[in-house]
mmCIF file of N, CA and C and ligand atoms in Angstrom:
data_model
loop_
_atom_site.group_PDB
_atom_site.id
_atom_site.type_symbol
_atom_site.label_atom_id
_atom_site.label_comp_id
_atom_site.label_asym_id
_atom_site.label_seq_id
_atom_site.Cartn_x
_atom_site.Cartn_y
_atom_site.Cartn_z
ATOM 1 N N MET A 173 185.486 -61.278 192.867
ATOM 2 C CA MET A 173 185.724 -61.991 191.599
ATOM 3 C C MET A 173 184.511 -63.156 191.789
ATOM 4 N N ARG A 174 183.953 -63.312 190.546
ATOM 5 C CA ARG A 174 182.942 -64.397 190.378
ATOM 6 C C ARG A 174 183.600 -65.760 190.009
ATOM 7 N N ASN A 175 182.772 -66.729 190.265
ATOM 8 C CA ASN A 175 183.286 -68.034 189.783
ATOM 9 C C ASN A 175 182.304 -68.519 188.704
ATOM 10 N N CYS A 176 182.905 -69.310 187.784
ATOM 11 C CA CYS A 176 182.175 -70.004 186.618
ATOM 12 C C CYS A 176 181.050 -70.902 187.171
ATOM 13 N N ILE A 177 179.875 -70.754 186.852
ATOM 14 C CA ILE A 177 178.742 -71.639 187.339
ATOM 15 C C ILE A 177 179.142 -73.137 187.110
ATOM 16 N N LYS A 178 179.709 -73.392 186.036
ATOM 17 C CA LYS A 178 180.089 -74.793 185.570
ATOM 18 C C LYS A 178 181.196 -75.326 186.260
ATOM 19 N N CYS A 179 182.391 -74.641 186.054
ATOM 20 C CA CYS A 179 183.621 -75.317 186.610
ATOM 21 C C CYS A 179 184.195 -74.750 187.851
ATOM 22 N N GLU A 180 183.644 -73.640 188.309
ATOM 23 C CA GLU A 180 183.878 -72.865 189.591
ATOM 24 C C GLU A 180 185.272 -72.154 189.518
ATOM 25 N N GLN A 181 185.931 -72.091 188.320
ATOM 26 C CA GLN A 181 187.096 -71.383 188.295
ATOM 27 C C GLN A 181 186.711 -69.879 188.280
ATOM 28 N N PRO A 182 187.657 -69.011 188.764
ATOM 29 C CA PRO A 182 187.372 -67.497 188.841
ATOM 30 C C PRO A 182 187.333 -67.051 187.267
ATOM 31 N N ILE A 183 186.389 -66.167 187.021
ATOM 32 C CA ILE A 183 186.254 -65.547 185.790
ATOM 33 C C ILE A 183 186.813 -64.242 185.758
ATOM 34 N N GLU A 184 187.628 -63.942 184.468
ATOM 35 C CA GLU A 184 188.035 -62.545 184.483
ATOM 36 C C GLU A 184 187.131 -61.716 183.890
ATOM 37 N N GLU A 185 186.762 -60.642 184.608
ATOM 38 C CA GLU A 185 185.752 -59.728 184.288
ATOM 39 C C GLU A 185 186.156 -59.043 183.025
ATOM 40 N N ASN A 186 185.442 -58.810 181.968
ATOM 41 C CA ASN A 186 185.793 -57.873 180.827
ATOM 42 C C ASN A 186 185.372 -56.482 181.240
ATOM 43 N N LYS A 187 186.412 -55.668 181.218
ATOM 44 C CA LYS A 187 186.199 -54.259 181.862
ATOM 45 C C LYS A 187 185.392 -53.530 180.789
ATOM 46 N N GLY A 188 184.526 -52.609 181.219
ATOM 47 C CA GLY A 188 183.984 -51.684 180.168
ATOM 48 C C GLY A 188 182.647 -51.990 179.811
ATOM 49 N N THR A 189 182.373 -53.380 179.365
ATOM 50 C CA THR A 189 181.120 -53.706 178.898
ATOM 51 C C THR A 189 180.014 -53.673 179.878
ATOM 52 N N GLY A 190 180.386 -53.850 181.295
ATOM 53 C CA GLY A 190 179.402 -53.827 182.275
ATOM 54 C C GLY A 190 178.580 -55.054 182.309
ATOM 55 N N ARG A 191 178.742 -56.024 181.374
ATOM 56 C CA ARG A 191 177.993 -57.247 181.498
ATOM 57 C C ARG A 191 178.843 -58.167 182.381
ATOM 58 N N LYS A 192 178.214 -58.858 183.191
ATOM 59 C CA LYS A 192 178.749 -59.850 184.128
ATOM 60 C C LYS A 192 178.735 -61.231 183.538
ATOM 61 N N LYS A 193 180.009 -61.760 183.355
ATOM 62 C CA LYS A 193 180.191 -62.999 182.802
ATOM 63 C C LYS A 193 179.759 -64.143 183.773
ATOM 64 N N VAL A 194 179.214 -65.142 183.473
ATOM 65 C CA VAL A 194 178.913 -66.239 184.295
ATOM 66 C C VAL A 194 179.466 -67.531 183.913
ATOM 67 N N TYR A 195 180.025 -67.682 182.786
ATOM 68 C CA TYR A 195 180.826 -68.765 182.266
ATOM 69 C C TYR A 195 182.217 -68.380 182.033
ATOM 70 N N CYS A 196 183.255 -69.100 182.312
ATOM 71 C CA CYS A 196 184.542 -68.809 182.056
ATOM 72 C C CYS A 196 184.967 -68.952 180.420
ATOM 73 N N SER A 197 184.090 -69.737 179.790
ATOM 74 C CA SER A 197 184.481 -70.068 178.491
ATOM 75 C C SER A 197 183.357 -70.625 177.536
ATOM 76 N N VAL A 198 183.404 -70.685 176.423
ATOM 77 C CA VAL A 198 182.396 -71.102 175.471
ATOM 78 C C VAL A 198 182.077 -72.691 175.770
ATOM 79 N N ALA A 199 183.290 -73.339 176.161
ATOM 80 C CA ALA A 199 183.067 -74.730 176.520
ATOM 81 C C ALA A 199 182.233 -75.066 177.676
ATOM 82 N N CYS A 200 182.469 -74.021 178.735
ATOM 83 C CA CYS A 200 181.607 -74.271 179.985
ATOM 84 C C CYS A 200 180.125 -73.906 179.720
ATOM 85 N N ARG A 201 179.977 -72.865 178.788
ATOM 86 C CA ARG A 201 178.559 -72.427 178.400
ATOM 87 C C ARG A 201 177.863 -73.681 177.791
ATOM 88 N N ARG A 202 178.547 -74.331 176.921
ATOM 89 C CA ARG A 202 177.989 -75.526 176.154
ATOM 90 C C ARG A 202 177.674 -76.657 177.195
ATOM 91 N N ALA A 203 178.668 -76.979 178.131
ATOM 92 C CA ALA A 203 178.420 -77.870 179.060
ATOM 93 C C ALA A 203 177.189 -77.562 179.900
ATOM 94 N N ALA A 204 177.149 -76.248 180.274
ATOM 95 C CA ALA A 204 175.939 -76.005 181.100
ATOM 96 C C ALA A 204 174.745 -76.210 180.302
ATOM 97 N N GLU A 205 174.685 -76.039 179.031
ATOM 98 C CA GLU A 205 173.414 -76.294 178.250
ATOM 99 C C GLU A 205 173.062 -77.789 178.371
ATOM 100 N N LEU A 206 174.111 -78.643 178.348
ATOM 101 C CA LEU A 206 173.879 -79.966 178.334
ATOM 102 C C LEU A 206 173.403 -80.355 179.762
ATOM 103 N N GLU A 207 174.034 -79.960 180.593
ATOM 104 C CA GLU A 207 173.644 -80.046 181.999
ATOM 105 C C GLU A 207 172.077 -79.748 182.316
ATOM 106 N N ILE A 208 171.648 -78.614 181.663
ATOM 107 C CA ILE A 208 170.263 -78.173 181.844
ATOM 108 C C ILE A 208 169.537 -79.336 181.315
ATOM 109 N N LYS A 209 169.856 -79.817 180.167
ATOM 110 C CA LYS A 209 168.944 -81.017 179.598
ATOM 111 C C LYS A 209 168.956 -82.248 180.582
ATOM 112 N N ARG A 210 170.066 -82.477 181.094
ATOM 113 C CA ARG A 210 170.086 -83.702 182.041
ATOM 114 C C ARG A 210 169.400 -83.516 183.242
ATOM 115 N N THR A 211 169.572 -82.216 183.834
ATOM 116 C CA THR A 211 168.770 -81.837 185.049
ATOM 117 C C THR A 211 167.434 -81.927 184.938
ATOM 118 N N ASN A 212 167.009 -81.386 183.719
ATOM 119 C CA ASN A 212 165.413 -81.464 183.346
ATOM 120 C C ASN A 212 164.921 -82.901 183.411
ATOM 121 N N GLU A 213 165.622 -83.776 182.797
ATOM 122 C CA GLU A 213 165.262 -85.247 182.802
ATOM 123 C C GLU A 213 165.215 -85.765 184.239
ATOM 124 N N ARG A 214 166.186 -85.413 184.958
ATOM 125 C CA ARG A 214 166.363 -85.893 186.262
ATOM 126 C C ARG A 214 165.144 -85.318 187.065
ATOM 127 N N ILE A 215 164.576 -84.053 186.922
ATOM 128 C CA ILE A 215 163.605 -83.448 187.601
ATOM 129 C C ILE A 215 162.242 -84.227 187.259
ATOM 130 N N THR A 216 162.099 -84.516 185.923
ATOM 131 C CA THR A 216 160.993 -85.350 185.341
ATOM 132 C C THR A 216 160.806 -86.532 186.098
ATOM 133 N N GLY A 217 161.961 -87.237 186.385
ATOM 134 C CA GLY A 217 161.937 -88.539 186.941
ATOM 135 C C GLY A 217 161.535 -88.451 188.446
ATOM 136 N N LEU A 218 162.081 -87.449 189.178
ATOM 137 C CA LEU A 218 161.892 -87.244 190.691
ATOM 138 C C LEU A 218 160.386 -86.776 190.688
ATOM 139 N N GLU A 219 159.788 -86.015 189.848
ATOM 140 C CA GLU A 219 158.439 -85.612 190.106
ATOM 141 C C GLU A 219 157.547 -86.816 189.830
ATOM 142 N N ARG A 220 157.891 -87.695 188.986
ATOM 143 C CA ARG A 220 156.967 -88.857 188.959
ATOM 144 C C ARG A 220 157.067 -89.620 190.133
ATOM 145 N N ILE A 221 158.159 -89.864 190.824
ATOM 146 C CA ILE A 221 158.199 -90.609 192.018
ATOM 147 C C ILE A 221 157.450 -89.903 193.126
ATOM 148 N N ALA A 222 157.588 -88.461 193.166
ATOM 149 C CA ALA A 222 156.960 -87.721 194.252
ATOM 150 C C ALA A 222 155.387 -87.891 193.953
ATOM 151 N N GLU A 223 155.004 -87.897 192.742
ATOM 152 C CA GLU A 223 153.487 -88.036 192.395
ATOM 153 C C GLU A 223 153.115 -89.512 193.006
ATOM 154 N N ASN A 224 153.874 -90.516 192.928
ATOM 155 C CA ASN A 224 153.441 -91.785 193.417
ATOM 156 C C ASN A 224 153.318 -91.714 194.945
ATOM 157 N N TYR A 225 154.169 -91.001 195.510
ATOM 158 C CA TYR A 225 154.001 -90.878 197.118
ATOM 159 C C TYR A 225 152.784 -90.070 197.338
ATOM 160 N N ARG A 226 152.552 -88.979 196.536
ATOM 161 C CA ARG A 226 151.371 -88.250 196.893
ATOM 162 C C ARG A 226 150.046 -89.149 196.661
ATOM 163 N N LEU A 227 149.952 -89.843 195.642
ATOM 164 C CA LEU A 227 148.915 -90.658 195.317
ATOM 165 C C LEU A 227 148.834 -91.877 196.053
ATOM 166 N N LYS A 228 149.893 -92.098 197.077
ATOM 167 C CA LYS A 228 149.870 -93.476 197.752
ATOM 168 C C LYS A 228 150.005 -94.672 196.884
ATOM 169 N N ILE A 229 150.654 -94.430 195.766
ATOM 170 C CA ILE A 229 150.991 -95.571 194.829
ATOM 171 C C ILE A 229 152.372 -96.253 195.522
ATOM 172 N N PRO A 230 152.348 -97.461 195.609
ATOM 173 C CA PRO A 230 153.563 -98.096 196.085
ATOM 174 C C PRO A 230 154.840 -97.697 195.313
ATOM 175 N N VAL A 231 155.922 -97.389 196.035
ATOM 176 C CA VAL A 231 156.982 -96.975 195.286
ATOM 177 C C VAL A 231 158.242 -97.902 195.792
ATOM 178 N N LEU A 232 158.930 -98.046 194.753
ATOM 179 C CA LEU A 232 160.139 -99.167 195.059
ATOM 180 C C LEU A 232 161.007 -98.511 196.051
ATOM 181 N N ASP A 233 161.565 -99.463 196.985
ATOM 182 C CA ASP A 233 162.450 -99.280 198.100
ATOM 183 C C ASP A 233 163.579 -98.471 197.586
ATOM 184 N N VAL A 234 164.040 -98.656 196.364
ATOM 185 C CA VAL A 234 165.278 -98.075 196.033
ATOM 186 C C VAL A 234 165.243 -96.571 196.012
ATOM 187 N N TYR A 235 164.081 -96.031 195.801
ATOM 188 C CA TYR A 235 163.952 -94.553 195.843
ATOM 189 C C TYR A 235 163.984 -93.848 197.246
ATOM 190 N N GLY A 236 164.145 -94.596 198.221
ATOM 191 C CA GLY A 236 164.187 -94.012 199.636
ATOM 192 C C GLY A 236 162.869 -93.468 200.022
ATOM 193 N N LYS A 237 163.010 -92.552 201.099
ATOM 194 C CA LYS A 237 161.911 -91.973 201.685
ATOM 195 C C LYS A 237 161.282 -90.854 200.943
ATOM 196 N N GLU A 238 160.231 -90.560 201.149
ATOM 197 C CA GLU A 238 159.516 -89.380 200.309
ATOM 198 C C GLU A 238 160.224 -88.105 200.645
ATOM 199 N N GLU A 239 160.628 -87.789 201.882
ATOM 200 C CA GLU A 239 161.269 -86.593 202.136
ATOM 201 C C GLU A 239 162.690 -86.422 201.324
ATOM 202 N N ASP A 240 163.302 -87.515 201.358
ATOM 203 C CA ASP A 240 164.584 -87.531 200.516
ATOM 204 C C ASP A 240 164.368 -87.240 199.144
ATOM 205 N N VAL A 241 163.380 -87.824 198.537
ATOM 206 C CA VAL A 241 163.023 -87.527 197.110
ATOM 207 C C VAL A 241 162.786 -86.072 196.890
ATOM 208 N N LEU A 242 162.059 -85.490 197.733
ATOM 209 C CA LEU A 242 161.532 -84.163 197.760
ATOM 210 C C LEU A 242 162.720 -83.177 197.932
ATOM 211 N N ALA A 243 163.633 -83.575 198.724
ATOM 212 C CA ALA A 243 164.822 -82.736 199.116
ATOM 213 C C ALA A 243 165.689 -82.729 197.812
ATOM 214 N N GLU A 244 165.746 -83.934 197.154
ATOM 215 C CA GLU A 244 166.639 -83.927 196.035
ATOM 216 C C GLU A 244 165.992 -83.277 194.769
ATOM 217 N N LEU A 245 164.653 -83.378 194.705
ATOM 218 C CA LEU A 245 164.055 -82.580 193.636
ATOM 219 C C LEU A 245 164.302 -81.022 193.849
ATOM 220 N N ASN A 246 164.156 -80.618 195.061
ATOM 221 C CA ASN A 246 164.419 -79.228 195.441
ATOM 222 C C ASN A 246 165.854 -78.829 195.111
ATOM 223 N N ARG A 247 166.762 -79.764 195.298
ATOM 224 C CA ARG A 247 168.269 -79.451 194.911
ATOM 225 C C ARG A 247 168.369 -79.370 193.500
ATOM 226 N N GLN A 248 167.747 -80.282 192.687
ATOM 227 C CA GLN A 248 167.828 -80.147 191.215
ATOM 228 C C GLN A 248 167.102 -79.061 190.563
ATOM 229 N N GLU A 249 166.041 -78.558 191.169
ATOM 230 C CA GLU A 249 165.440 -77.294 190.664
ATOM 231 C C GLU A 249 166.198 -76.032 191.037
ATOM 232 N N ASN A 250 166.959 -76.056 192.104
ATOM 233 C CA ASN A 250 167.820 -74.905 192.409
ATOM 234 C C ASN A 250 168.813 -74.959 191.456
ATOM 235 N N ARG A 251 169.428 -76.081 191.072
ATOM 236 C CA ARG A 251 170.638 -76.066 190.209
ATOM 237 C C ARG A 251 170.232 -75.631 188.736
ATOM 238 N N LEU A 252 168.952 -76.137 188.386
ATOM 239 C CA LEU A 252 168.392 -75.672 187.125
ATOM 240 C C LEU A 252 168.203 -74.188 187.028
ATOM 241 N N LYS A 253 167.738 -73.593 188.116
ATOM 242 C CA LYS A 253 167.514 -72.176 188.148
ATOM 243 C C LYS A 253 168.827 -71.364 187.922
ATOM 244 N N GLU A 254 169.844 -71.944 188.750
ATOM 245 C CA GLU A 254 171.226 -71.315 188.702
ATOM 246 C C GLU A 254 171.818 -71.341 187.250
ATOM 247 N N LEU A 255 171.575 -72.570 186.530
ATOM 248 C CA LEU A 255 171.969 -72.702 185.276
ATOM 249 C C LEU A 255 171.239 -71.816 184.325
ATOM 250 N N LEU A 256 170.047 -71.826 184.391
ATOM 251 C CA LEU A 256 169.153 -70.959 183.504
ATOM 252 C C LEU A 256 169.512 -69.529 183.585
ATOM 253 N N ALA A 257 169.676 -69.088 184.874
ATOM 254 C CA ALA A 257 170.060 -67.719 185.101
ATOM 255 C C ALA A 257 171.343 -67.187 184.397
ATOM 256 N N GLY A 258 172.268 -68.255 184.222
ATOM 257 C CA GLY A 258 173.551 -68.027 183.454
ATOM 258 C C GLY A 258 173.417 -67.864 182.087
ATOM 259 N N MET A 259 172.190 -68.454 181.457
ATOM 260 C CA MET A 259 172.017 -68.321 180.056
ATOM 261 C C MET A 259 171.868 -67.001 179.414
ATOM 262 N N ASN A 260 171.486 -66.014 180.289
ATOM 263 C CA ASN A 260 171.385 -64.631 179.806
ATOM 264 C C ASN A 260 172.884 -63.870 179.704
ATOM 265 N N GLY A 261 173.762 -64.421 180.583
ATOM 266 C CA GLY A 261 175.012 -63.614 180.671
ATOM 267 C C GLY A 261 176.084 -64.136 179.851
HETATM 268 ZN ZN1 ZN B 539 184.161 -72.689 183.465
#
């Protein structure tokens, strides 16, 4: 049994249609759309910081180490892909 990408609750498969559901409800699908928007904004911010590291522009201490910024960027991109994959289902 699959779990909802948004709330992680098990999804009841609708038999016969052959289509795999990715969200348990319309509410979760809507919430995922909003999360896509927020994740996009987060990625934009992280890319800007990563660019500063690349160009050797001084970066505020609060952003931490370059490798941590890149790791977080990677995490957010994976989450975005996961959410976008669900938009077809
Ligand atoms: Zn859900």
